Short mmCIF file of C-alpha atoms (C1' of nucleotides) in Angstrom, two decimals:
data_model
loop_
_atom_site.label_atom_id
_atom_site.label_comp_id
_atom_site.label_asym_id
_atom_site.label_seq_id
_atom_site.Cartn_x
_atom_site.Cartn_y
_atom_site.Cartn_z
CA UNK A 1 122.93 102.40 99.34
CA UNK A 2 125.47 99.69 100.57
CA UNK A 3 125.43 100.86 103.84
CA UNK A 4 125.17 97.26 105.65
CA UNK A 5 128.98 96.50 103.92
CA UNK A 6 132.31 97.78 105.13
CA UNK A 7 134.44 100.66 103.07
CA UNK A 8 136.08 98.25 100.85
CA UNK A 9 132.54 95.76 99.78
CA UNK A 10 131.12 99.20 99.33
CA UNK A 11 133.83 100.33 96.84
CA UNK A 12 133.86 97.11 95.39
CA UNK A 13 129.85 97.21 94.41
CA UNK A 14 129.59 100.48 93.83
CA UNK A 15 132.04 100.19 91.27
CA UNK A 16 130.57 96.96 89.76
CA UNK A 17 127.22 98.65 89.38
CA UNK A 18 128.33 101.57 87.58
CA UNK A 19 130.09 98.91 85.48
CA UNK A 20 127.38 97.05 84.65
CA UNK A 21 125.35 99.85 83.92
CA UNK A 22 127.09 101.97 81.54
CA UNK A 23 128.61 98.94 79.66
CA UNK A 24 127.96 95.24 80.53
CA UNK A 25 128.13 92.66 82.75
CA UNK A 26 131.47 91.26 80.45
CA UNK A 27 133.01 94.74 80.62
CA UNK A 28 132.46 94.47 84.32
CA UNK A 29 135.70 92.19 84.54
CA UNK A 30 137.57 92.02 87.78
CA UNK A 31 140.44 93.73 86.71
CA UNK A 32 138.31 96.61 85.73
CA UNK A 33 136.73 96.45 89.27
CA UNK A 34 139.65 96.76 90.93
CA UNK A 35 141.47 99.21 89.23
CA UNK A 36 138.15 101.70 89.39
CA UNK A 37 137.49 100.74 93.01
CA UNK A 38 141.09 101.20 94.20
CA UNK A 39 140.82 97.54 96.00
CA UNK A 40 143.48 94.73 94.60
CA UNK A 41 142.19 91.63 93.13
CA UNK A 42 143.63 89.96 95.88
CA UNK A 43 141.58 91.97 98.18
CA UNK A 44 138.29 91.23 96.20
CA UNK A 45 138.55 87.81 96.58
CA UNK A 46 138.93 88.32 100.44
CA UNK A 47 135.65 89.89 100.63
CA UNK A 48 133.99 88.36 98.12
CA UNK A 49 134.35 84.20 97.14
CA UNK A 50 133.82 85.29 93.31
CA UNK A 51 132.41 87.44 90.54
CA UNK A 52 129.05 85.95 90.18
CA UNK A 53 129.18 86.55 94.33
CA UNK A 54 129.46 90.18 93.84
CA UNK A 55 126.49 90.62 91.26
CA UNK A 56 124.44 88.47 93.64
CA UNK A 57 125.18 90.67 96.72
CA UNK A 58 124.24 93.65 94.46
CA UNK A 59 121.16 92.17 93.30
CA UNK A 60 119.94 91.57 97.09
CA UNK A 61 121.44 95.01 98.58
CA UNK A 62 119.74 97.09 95.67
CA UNK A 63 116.07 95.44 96.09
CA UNK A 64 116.19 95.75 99.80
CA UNK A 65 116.89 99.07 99.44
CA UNK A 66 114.71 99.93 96.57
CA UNK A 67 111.75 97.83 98.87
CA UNK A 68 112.65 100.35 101.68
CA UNK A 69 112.34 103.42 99.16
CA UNK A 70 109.18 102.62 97.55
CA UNK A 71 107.24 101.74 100.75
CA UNK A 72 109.26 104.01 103.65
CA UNK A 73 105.89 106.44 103.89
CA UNK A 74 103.09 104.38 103.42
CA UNK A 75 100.54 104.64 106.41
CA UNK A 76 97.84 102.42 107.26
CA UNK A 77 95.74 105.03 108.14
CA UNK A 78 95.86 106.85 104.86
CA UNK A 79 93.27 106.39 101.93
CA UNK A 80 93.80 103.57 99.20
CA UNK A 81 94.15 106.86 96.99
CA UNK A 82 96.56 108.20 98.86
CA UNK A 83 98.70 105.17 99.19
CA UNK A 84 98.35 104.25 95.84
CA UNK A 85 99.82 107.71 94.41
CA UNK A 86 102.58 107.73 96.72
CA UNK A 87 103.62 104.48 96.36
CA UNK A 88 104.23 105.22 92.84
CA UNK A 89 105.53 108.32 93.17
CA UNK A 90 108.14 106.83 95.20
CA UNK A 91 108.52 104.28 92.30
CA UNK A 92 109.16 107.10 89.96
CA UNK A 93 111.40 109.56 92.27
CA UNK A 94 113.46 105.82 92.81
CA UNK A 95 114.20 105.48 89.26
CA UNK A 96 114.90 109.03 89.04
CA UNK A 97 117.26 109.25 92.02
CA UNK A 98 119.15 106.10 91.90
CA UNK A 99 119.00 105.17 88.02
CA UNK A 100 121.92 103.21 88.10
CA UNK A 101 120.53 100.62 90.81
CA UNK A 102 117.36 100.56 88.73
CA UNK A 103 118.27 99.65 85.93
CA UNK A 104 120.33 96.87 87.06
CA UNK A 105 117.31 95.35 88.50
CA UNK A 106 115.46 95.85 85.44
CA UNK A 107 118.37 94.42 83.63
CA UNK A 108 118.85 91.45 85.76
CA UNK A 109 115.82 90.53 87.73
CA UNK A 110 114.92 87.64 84.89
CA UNK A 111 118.81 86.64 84.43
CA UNK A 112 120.03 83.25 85.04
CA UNK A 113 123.38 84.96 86.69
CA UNK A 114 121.11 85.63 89.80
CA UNK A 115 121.16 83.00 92.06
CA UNK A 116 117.59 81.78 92.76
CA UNK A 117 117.85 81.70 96.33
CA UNK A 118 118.98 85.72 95.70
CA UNK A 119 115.57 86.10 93.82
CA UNK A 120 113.58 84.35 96.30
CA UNK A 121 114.98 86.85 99.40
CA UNK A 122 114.65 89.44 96.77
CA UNK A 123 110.44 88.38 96.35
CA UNK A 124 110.16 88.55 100.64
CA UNK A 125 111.57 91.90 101.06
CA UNK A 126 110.53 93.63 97.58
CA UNK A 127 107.72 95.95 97.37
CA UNK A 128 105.45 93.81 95.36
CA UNK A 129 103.76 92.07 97.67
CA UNK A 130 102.99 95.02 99.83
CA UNK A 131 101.68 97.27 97.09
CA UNK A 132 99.53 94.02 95.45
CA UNK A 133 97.92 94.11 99.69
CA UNK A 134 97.10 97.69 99.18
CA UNK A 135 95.21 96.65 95.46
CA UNK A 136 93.09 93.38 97.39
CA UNK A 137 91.97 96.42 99.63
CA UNK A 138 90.86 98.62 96.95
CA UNK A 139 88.76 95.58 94.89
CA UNK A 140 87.30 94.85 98.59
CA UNK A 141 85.86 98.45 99.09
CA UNK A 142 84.90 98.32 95.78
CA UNK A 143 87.10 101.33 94.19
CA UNK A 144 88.68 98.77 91.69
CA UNK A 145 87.67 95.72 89.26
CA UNK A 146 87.94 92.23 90.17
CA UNK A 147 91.19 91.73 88.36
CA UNK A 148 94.26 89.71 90.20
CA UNK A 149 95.99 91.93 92.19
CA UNK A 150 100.03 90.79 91.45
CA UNK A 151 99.01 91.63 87.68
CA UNK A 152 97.73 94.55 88.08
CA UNK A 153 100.88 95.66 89.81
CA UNK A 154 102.83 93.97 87.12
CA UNK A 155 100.89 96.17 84.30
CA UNK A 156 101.15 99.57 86.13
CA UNK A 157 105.09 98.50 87.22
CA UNK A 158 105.31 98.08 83.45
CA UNK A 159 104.05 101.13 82.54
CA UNK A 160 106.26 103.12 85.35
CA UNK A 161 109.43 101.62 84.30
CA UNK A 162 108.75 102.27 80.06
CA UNK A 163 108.24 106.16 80.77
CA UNK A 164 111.19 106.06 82.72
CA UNK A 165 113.23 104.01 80.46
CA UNK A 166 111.96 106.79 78.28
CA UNK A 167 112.98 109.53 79.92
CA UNK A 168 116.29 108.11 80.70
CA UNK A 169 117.19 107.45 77.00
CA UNK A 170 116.00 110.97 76.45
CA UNK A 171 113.26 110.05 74.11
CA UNK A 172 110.73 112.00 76.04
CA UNK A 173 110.68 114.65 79.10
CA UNK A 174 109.45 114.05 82.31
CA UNK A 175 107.72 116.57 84.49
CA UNK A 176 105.74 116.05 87.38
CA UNK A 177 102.64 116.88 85.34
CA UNK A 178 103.14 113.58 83.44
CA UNK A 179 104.00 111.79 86.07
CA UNK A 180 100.57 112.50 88.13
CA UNK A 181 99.14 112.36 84.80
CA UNK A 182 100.79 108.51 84.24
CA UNK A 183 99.95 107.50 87.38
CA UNK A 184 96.02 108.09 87.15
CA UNK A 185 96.19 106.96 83.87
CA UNK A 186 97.43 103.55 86.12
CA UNK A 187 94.49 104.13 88.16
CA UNK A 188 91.74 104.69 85.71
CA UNK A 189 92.71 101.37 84.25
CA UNK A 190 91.46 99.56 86.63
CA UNK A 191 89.13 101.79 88.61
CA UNK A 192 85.23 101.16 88.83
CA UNK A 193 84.39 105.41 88.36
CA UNK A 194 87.46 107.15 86.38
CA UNK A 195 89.55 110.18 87.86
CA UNK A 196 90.22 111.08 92.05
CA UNK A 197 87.04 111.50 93.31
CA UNK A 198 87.66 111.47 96.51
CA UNK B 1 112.40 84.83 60.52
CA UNK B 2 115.97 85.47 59.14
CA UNK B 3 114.92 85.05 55.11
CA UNK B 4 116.59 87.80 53.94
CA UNK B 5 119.75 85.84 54.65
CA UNK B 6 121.90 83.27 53.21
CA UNK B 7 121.78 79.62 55.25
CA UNK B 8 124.60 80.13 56.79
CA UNK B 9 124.30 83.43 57.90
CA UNK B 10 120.67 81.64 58.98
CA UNK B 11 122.14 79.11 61.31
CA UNK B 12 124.28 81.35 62.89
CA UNK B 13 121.49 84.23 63.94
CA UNK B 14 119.72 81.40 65.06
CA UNK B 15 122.36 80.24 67.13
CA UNK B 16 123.18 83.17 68.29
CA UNK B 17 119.76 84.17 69.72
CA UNK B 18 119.49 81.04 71.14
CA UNK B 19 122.55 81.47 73.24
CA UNK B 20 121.97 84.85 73.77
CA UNK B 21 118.88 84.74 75.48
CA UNK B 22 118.68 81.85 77.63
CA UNK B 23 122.61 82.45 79.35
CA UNK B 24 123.73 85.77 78.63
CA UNK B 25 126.18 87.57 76.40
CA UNK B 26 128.91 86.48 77.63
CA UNK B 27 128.03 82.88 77.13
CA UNK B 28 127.62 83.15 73.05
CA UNK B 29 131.02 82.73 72.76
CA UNK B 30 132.37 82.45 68.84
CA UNK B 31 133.64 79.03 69.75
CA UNK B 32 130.20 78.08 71.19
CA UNK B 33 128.15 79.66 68.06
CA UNK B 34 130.28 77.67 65.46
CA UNK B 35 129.98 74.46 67.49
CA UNK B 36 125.80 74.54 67.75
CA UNK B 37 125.75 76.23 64.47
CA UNK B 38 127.54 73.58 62.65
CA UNK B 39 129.77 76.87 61.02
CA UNK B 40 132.96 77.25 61.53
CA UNK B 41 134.96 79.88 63.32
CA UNK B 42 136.66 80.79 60.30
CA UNK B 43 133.82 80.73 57.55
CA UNK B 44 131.36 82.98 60.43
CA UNK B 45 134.16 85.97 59.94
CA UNK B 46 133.73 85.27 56.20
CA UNK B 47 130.08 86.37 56.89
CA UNK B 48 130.19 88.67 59.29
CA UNK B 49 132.97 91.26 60.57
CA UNK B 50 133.02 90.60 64.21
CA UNK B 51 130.99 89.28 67.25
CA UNK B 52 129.07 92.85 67.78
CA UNK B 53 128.34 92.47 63.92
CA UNK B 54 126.57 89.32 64.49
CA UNK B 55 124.11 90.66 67.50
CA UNK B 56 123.61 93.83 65.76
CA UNK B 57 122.49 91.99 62.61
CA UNK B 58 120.17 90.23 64.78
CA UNK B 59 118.66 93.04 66.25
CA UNK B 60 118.17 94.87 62.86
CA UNK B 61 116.27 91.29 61.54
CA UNK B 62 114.29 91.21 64.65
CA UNK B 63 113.13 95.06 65.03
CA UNK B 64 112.00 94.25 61.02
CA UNK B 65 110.42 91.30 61.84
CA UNK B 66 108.39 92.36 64.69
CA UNK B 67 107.30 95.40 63.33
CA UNK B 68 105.69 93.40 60.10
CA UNK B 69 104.09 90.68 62.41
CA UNK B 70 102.49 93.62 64.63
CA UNK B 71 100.75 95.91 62.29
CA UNK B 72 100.54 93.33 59.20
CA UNK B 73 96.97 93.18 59.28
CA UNK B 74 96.08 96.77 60.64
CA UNK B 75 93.64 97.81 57.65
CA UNK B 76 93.11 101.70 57.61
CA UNK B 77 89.10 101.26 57.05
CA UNK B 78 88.73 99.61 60.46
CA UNK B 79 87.92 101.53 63.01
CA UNK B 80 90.06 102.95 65.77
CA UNK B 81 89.10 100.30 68.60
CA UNK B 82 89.41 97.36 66.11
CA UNK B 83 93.03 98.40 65.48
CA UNK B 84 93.81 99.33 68.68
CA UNK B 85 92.76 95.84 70.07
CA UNK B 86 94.62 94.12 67.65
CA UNK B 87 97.64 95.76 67.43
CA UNK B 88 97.81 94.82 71.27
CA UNK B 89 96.83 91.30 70.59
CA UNK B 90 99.47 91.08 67.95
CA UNK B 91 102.27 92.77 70.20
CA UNK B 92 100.90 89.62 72.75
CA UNK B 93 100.95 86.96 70.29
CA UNK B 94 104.29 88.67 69.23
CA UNK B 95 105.66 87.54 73.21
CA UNK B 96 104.27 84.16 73.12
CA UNK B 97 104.79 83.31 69.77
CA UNK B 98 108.70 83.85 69.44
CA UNK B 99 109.78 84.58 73.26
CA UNK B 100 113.47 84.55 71.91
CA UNK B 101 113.24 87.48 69.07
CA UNK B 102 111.19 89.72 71.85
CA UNK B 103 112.67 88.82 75.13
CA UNK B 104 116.27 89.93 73.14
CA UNK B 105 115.20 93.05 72.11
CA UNK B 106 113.79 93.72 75.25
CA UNK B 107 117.27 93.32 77.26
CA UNK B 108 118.95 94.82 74.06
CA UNK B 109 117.46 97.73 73.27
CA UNK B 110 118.82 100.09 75.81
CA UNK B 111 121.96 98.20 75.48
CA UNK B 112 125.63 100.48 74.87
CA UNK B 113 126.42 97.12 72.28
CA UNK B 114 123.70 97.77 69.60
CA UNK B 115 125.12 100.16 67.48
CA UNK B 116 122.56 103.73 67.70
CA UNK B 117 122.68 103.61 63.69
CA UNK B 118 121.03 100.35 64.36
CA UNK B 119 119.00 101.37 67.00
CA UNK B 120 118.03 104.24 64.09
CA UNK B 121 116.92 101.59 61.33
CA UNK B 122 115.07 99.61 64.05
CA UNK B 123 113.22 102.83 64.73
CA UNK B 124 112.10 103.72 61.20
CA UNK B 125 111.02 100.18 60.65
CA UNK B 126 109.32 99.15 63.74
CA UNK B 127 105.44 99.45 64.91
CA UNK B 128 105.97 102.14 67.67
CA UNK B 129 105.83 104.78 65.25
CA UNK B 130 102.70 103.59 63.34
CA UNK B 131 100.91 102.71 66.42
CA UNK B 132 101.16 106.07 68.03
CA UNK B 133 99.99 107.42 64.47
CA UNK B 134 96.83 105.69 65.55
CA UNK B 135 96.56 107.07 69.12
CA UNK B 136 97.00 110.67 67.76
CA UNK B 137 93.53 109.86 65.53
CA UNK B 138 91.92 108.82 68.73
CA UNK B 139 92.88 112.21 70.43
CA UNK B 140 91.22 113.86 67.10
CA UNK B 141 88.01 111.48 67.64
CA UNK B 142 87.76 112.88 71.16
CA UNK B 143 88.21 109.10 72.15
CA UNK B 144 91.75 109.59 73.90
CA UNK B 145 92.26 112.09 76.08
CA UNK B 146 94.76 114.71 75.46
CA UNK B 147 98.20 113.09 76.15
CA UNK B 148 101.32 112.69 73.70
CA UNK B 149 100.94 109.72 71.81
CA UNK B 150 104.21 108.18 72.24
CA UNK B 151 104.39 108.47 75.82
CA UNK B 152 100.62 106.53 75.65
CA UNK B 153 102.44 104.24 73.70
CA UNK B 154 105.17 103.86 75.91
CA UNK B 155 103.04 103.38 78.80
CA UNK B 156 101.06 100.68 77.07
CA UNK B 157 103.84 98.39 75.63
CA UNK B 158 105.48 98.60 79.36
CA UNK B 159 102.04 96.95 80.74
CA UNK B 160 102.30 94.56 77.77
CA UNK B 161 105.94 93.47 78.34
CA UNK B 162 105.64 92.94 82.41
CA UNK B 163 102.53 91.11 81.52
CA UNK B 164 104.51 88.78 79.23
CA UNK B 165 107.63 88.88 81.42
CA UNK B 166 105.15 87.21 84.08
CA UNK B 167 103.85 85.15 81.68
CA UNK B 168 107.40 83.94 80.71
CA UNK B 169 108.61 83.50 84.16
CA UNK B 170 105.10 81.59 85.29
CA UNK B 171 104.56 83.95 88.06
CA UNK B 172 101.43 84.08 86.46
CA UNK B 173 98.98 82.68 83.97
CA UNK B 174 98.05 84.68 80.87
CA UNK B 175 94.92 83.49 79.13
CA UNK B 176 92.72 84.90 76.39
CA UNK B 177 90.33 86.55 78.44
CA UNK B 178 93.49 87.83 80.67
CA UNK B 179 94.95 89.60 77.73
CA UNK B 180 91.77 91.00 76.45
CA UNK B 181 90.99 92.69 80.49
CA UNK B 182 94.59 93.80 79.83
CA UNK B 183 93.86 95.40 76.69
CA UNK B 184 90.62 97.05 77.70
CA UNK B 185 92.74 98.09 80.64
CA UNK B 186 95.28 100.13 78.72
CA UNK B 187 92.33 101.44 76.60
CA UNK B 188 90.19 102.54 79.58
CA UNK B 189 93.53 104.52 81.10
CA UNK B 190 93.10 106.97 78.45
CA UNK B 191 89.83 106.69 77.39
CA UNK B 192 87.64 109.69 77.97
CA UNK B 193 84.67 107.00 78.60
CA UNK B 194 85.19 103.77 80.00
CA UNK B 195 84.73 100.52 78.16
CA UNK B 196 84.26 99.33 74.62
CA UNK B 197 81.19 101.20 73.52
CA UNK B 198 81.23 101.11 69.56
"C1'" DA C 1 155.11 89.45 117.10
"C1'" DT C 2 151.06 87.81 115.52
"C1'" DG C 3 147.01 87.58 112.70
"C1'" DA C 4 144.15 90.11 109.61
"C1'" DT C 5 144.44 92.88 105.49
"C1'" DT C 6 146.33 94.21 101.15
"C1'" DA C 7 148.95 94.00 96.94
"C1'" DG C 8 150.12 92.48 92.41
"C1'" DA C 9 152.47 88.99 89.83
"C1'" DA C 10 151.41 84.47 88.03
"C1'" DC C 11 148.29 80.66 86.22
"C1'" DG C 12 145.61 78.06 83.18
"C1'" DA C 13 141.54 78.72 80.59
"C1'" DT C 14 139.11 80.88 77.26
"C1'" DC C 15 138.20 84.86 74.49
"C1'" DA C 16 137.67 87.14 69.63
"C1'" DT C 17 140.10 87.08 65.71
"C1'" DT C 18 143.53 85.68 61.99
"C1'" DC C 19 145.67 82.76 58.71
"C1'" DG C 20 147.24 79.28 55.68
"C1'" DA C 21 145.52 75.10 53.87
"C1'" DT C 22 141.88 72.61 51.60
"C1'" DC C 23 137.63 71.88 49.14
"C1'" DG C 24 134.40 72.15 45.18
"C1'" DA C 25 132.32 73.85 41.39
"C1'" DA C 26 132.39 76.58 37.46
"C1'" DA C 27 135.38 78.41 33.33
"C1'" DC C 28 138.31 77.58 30.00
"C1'" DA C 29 141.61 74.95 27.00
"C1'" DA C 30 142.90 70.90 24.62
"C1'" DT D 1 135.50 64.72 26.75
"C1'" DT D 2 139.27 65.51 29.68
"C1'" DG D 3 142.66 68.23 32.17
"C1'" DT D 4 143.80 72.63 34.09
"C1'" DT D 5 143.01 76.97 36.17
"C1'" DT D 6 140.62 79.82 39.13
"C1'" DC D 7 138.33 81.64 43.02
"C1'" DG D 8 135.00 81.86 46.54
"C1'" DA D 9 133.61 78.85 50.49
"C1'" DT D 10 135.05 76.35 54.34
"C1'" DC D 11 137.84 74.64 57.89
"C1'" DG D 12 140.38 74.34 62.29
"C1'" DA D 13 144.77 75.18 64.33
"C1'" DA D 14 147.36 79.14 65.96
"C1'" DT D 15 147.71 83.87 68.13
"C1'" DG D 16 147.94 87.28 71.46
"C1'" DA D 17 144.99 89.35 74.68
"C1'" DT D 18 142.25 89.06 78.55
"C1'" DC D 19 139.43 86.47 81.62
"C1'" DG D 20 138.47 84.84 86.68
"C1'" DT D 21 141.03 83.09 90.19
"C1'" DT D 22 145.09 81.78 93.19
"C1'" DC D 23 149.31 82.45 95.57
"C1'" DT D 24 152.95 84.40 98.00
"C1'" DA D 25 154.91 88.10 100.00
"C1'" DA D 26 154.48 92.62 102.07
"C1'" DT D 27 152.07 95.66 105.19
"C1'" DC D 28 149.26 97.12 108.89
"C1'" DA D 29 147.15 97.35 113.46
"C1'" DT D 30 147.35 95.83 118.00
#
DNA sequence: ATGATTAGAACGATCATTCGATCGAAACAA
DNA sequence: TTGTTTCGATCGAATGATCGTTCTAATCAT
């Protein structure tokens, strides 16, 4: 996940994330981080110029990667359809596989401890924007309403992320039945005919 | 919004919140909610017990309060669509209304500091519970197709939230005719037939 | 031997919390 | 009425712990 840092940046965010996750960011403190990432305070503050530093370089490392994940197998050649289901899917298998990085995002995308200029390379290489293109397309050939696409993607991001803030906290299961079954819920919400009919 | 409680106790929820949500945590220090509540540090532990006392009380009186201004006007007579539409519109108004109660329980809720016996009140007395009561009639009516109410539910107040979330953070506009496409939006995804045809 | 890397003690600041001293109004005594 | 007692409400200085950060010395690789 942190694989543009050396072995000791790695430790050192790895550690802060699982931090920040399971308690919060003020349990997170720098003594913590460096007895649970094996690196000295010292060393910390060779690699890194301070604490809100590290929870910036997080922020950007985790959405780059997360913008990698969601949109690694989208082809241009493949049906709106298509696209659209896998793009979510990937949205769903990311919160599954790499909770931890998820819900830090979730957490901390609207927090004033993120630098805006972190946000603002966060918004260029995010997944948004690519997945609110592939929505323009679909109002074009006429397979959705004429709704804006960035809220659209906001409402069906919304939805992805409750179910699987719900199926983290246990409240509810989560098979791959529901999840096809969320996702062309998504659609149908904003299709012209209801269901795949493809 | 805090009436149940003395004016002390008043001034420093409010505070609290205040801090709270527009730094973080971490920045409601006890020094900083005496000095903008006009209370002092020694008369808010004659109050309350400790710090996590303070945001736990505030998440009870918020979960309360939001769950009496969201289905306060739900009348059982009406029919399914009427309630459905204005629960929505409420949870909306709700978000725009008094950003600071929702936007806290929103980063709180998941959060290892509230207390689960108050995460256990909040559940008993919020609108989650009531709302899905109302989806489950719409299965029986053949309106809604057949999925698990709460997860529906789920999926709904997630579009609801990012919607706001945009709203909040001006990535977007939200006007009146914005929230109703959203609304008809969440209705058509598990509609069995599109639109409102009553 | 030199320069980068690492360690951990030390620093001042600030944290949540405690404590002893006042304040103020009611209760009672004269 | 006036003076005294009482007790909860209120205050802010003090406390020890912990915070983020800095510093100096030791270690490592070359």
């Amino acid at each position: 996940m942190f694989d543009r840092y050396n072995k000791v940046q790695q430790a050192v965010l790895e550690t802060t994330l699982e931090l920040i996750v399971d308690k919060e960011l003020q349990a997170a403190s720098m003594s913590l981080i460096a007895k649970n990432s094996g690196v000295s305070t010292g060393n910390i503050y060779h690699y890194f110029s301070s604490k809100e530093d590290i929870v910036n370089e997080l922020y950007k490392a985790i959405v780059l990667f997360n913008g990698e994940f969601v949109t690694r197998d989208l082809r241009e050649g493949d049906s709106i359809q298509t696209r659209f289901r896998l793009a979510w899917k990937n949205v769903i298998a990311l919160g599954k596989k790499y909770p931890n990085g998820f819900r830090f995002i979730e957490q901390y995308s609207f927090s004033p401890y993120i630098y805006e200029q972190s946000k603002l390379e966060a918004y260029k290489g995010g997944w948004c924007g690519r997945v609110a293109k592939l929505y323009g397309e679909a109002i074009e050939q006429g397979l959705f309403i004429g709704m804006e696409p960035r809220f659209m993607v906001q409402m069906h991001y919304g939805s992805i992320v409750y179910i699987l803030k719900g199926h983290a906290q246990h409240y509810m299961e989560l098979t791959e039945d529901l999840e096809d079954e969320a996702i062309l819920a998504c659609w149908n919400s904003v299709s012209k005919e209801k269901g795949w009919n493809e």
